[in-house]
Short mmCIF file of C-alpha atoms in Angstrom, two decimals:
data_model
loop_
_atom_site.label_atom_id
_atom_site.label_comp_id
_atom_site.label_asym_id
_atom_site.label_seq_id
_atom_site.Cartn_x
_atom_site.Cartn_y
_atom_site.Cartn_z
CA MET A 1 63.00 -2.09 -111.95
CA THR A 2 66.59 -0.94 -111.62
CA GLU A 3 67.63 -3.31 -114.42
CA ASN A 4 65.21 -1.61 -116.81
CA PHE A 5 66.54 1.77 -115.75
CA VAL A 6 70.10 0.65 -116.46
CA LYS A 7 69.06 -0.59 -119.92
CA ILE A 8 67.42 2.77 -120.67
CA LEU A 9 70.56 4.62 -119.59
CA LYS A 10 72.70 2.45 -121.86
CA LYS A 11 70.39 3.20 -124.80
CA LEU A 12 70.61 6.93 -124.07
CA LYS A 13 74.41 6.75 -124.06
CA ALA A 14 74.28 5.08 -127.45
CA LEU A 15 71.97 7.83 -128.74
CA LYS A 16 74.36 10.52 -127.48
CA PHE A 17 76.98 9.02 -129.78
CA LEU A 18 74.70 8.21 -132.68
CA VAL A 19 72.97 11.59 -133.04
CA PRO A 20 76.15 13.65 -133.67
CA VAL A 21 77.36 11.04 -136.15
CA LEU A 22 74.08 11.21 -138.05
CA ILE A 23 74.20 15.02 -138.06
CA ILE A 24 77.75 15.02 -139.44
CA LEU A 25 76.77 12.52 -142.14
CA ALA A 26 73.74 14.63 -143.10
CA ILE A 27 75.91 17.76 -143.39
CA LEU A 28 78.48 15.94 -145.51
CA PHE A 29 75.72 14.59 -147.74
CA CYS A 30 74.32 18.10 -148.26
CA LEU A 31 77.73 19.61 -149.03
CA THR A 32 78.86 17.06 -151.59
CA PRO A 33 78.16 17.80 -155.24
CA GLY A 34 75.18 15.78 -156.24
CA TYR A 35 72.40 15.17 -158.66
CA GLU A 36 71.06 18.73 -158.49
CA ARG A 37 74.11 19.93 -160.41
CA ALA A 38 73.94 17.27 -163.08
CA MET A 39 72.99 18.68 -166.44
CA PRO A 40 70.96 16.63 -168.91
CA VAL A 41 72.72 15.62 -172.09
CA PRO A 42 71.33 17.47 -175.13
CA PRO A 43 69.60 15.16 -177.64
CA GLU A 44 72.22 15.78 -180.33
CA GLN A 45 74.99 14.52 -178.00
CA ARG A 46 73.20 11.34 -176.87
CA LEU A 47 74.29 7.99 -178.19
CA LEU A 48 71.94 6.56 -180.78
CA THR A 49 71.87 3.29 -178.87
CA TRP A 50 70.50 5.07 -175.79
CA ALA A 51 66.97 5.70 -177.04
CA GLN A 52 65.20 6.65 -180.22
CA PRO A 53 62.81 9.62 -179.99
CA LEU A 54 59.31 9.09 -181.35
CA PRO A 55 58.21 12.64 -182.22
CA ASP A 56 55.02 11.52 -184.04
CA SER A 57 53.57 10.23 -180.77
CA LYS A 58 50.91 12.19 -178.86
CA ILE A 59 52.82 11.44 -175.65
CA GLY A 60 55.44 14.02 -174.73
CA ASN A 61 59.08 13.05 -174.17
CA PHE A 62 58.42 9.60 -175.67
CA TYR A 63 61.35 7.31 -176.50
CA LYS A 64 61.86 3.74 -177.67
CA LEU A 65 64.52 2.13 -175.47
CA SER A 66 64.40 -1.31 -177.06
CA ASP A 67 62.01 -3.40 -179.11
CA ASP A 68 59.88 -4.07 -176.01
CA ILE A 69 60.54 -1.04 -173.77
CA TYR A 70 59.27 2.52 -174.23
CA ARG A 71 59.28 5.47 -171.87
CA GLY A 72 57.54 8.82 -171.82
CA ASP A 73 55.80 11.49 -169.75
CA ARG A 74 52.75 9.36 -168.97
CA PRO A 75 52.66 5.99 -167.25
#
């Protein structure tokens, strides 16, 4: 039984080190500039090779990415 207790204590010591490291990483992740600040590129500034809009479609935000691939608001 004492061997199990020693194993548990060793795991707790590892957690005492791991938890502060994870907290610091989470804070750094939240403070770094990220995707929430990224602004979408207006359609007139997009490259023509990126995607071709299909405005005649009944699906909103519908684009042709290649001859076989399309994307839009609906799956």
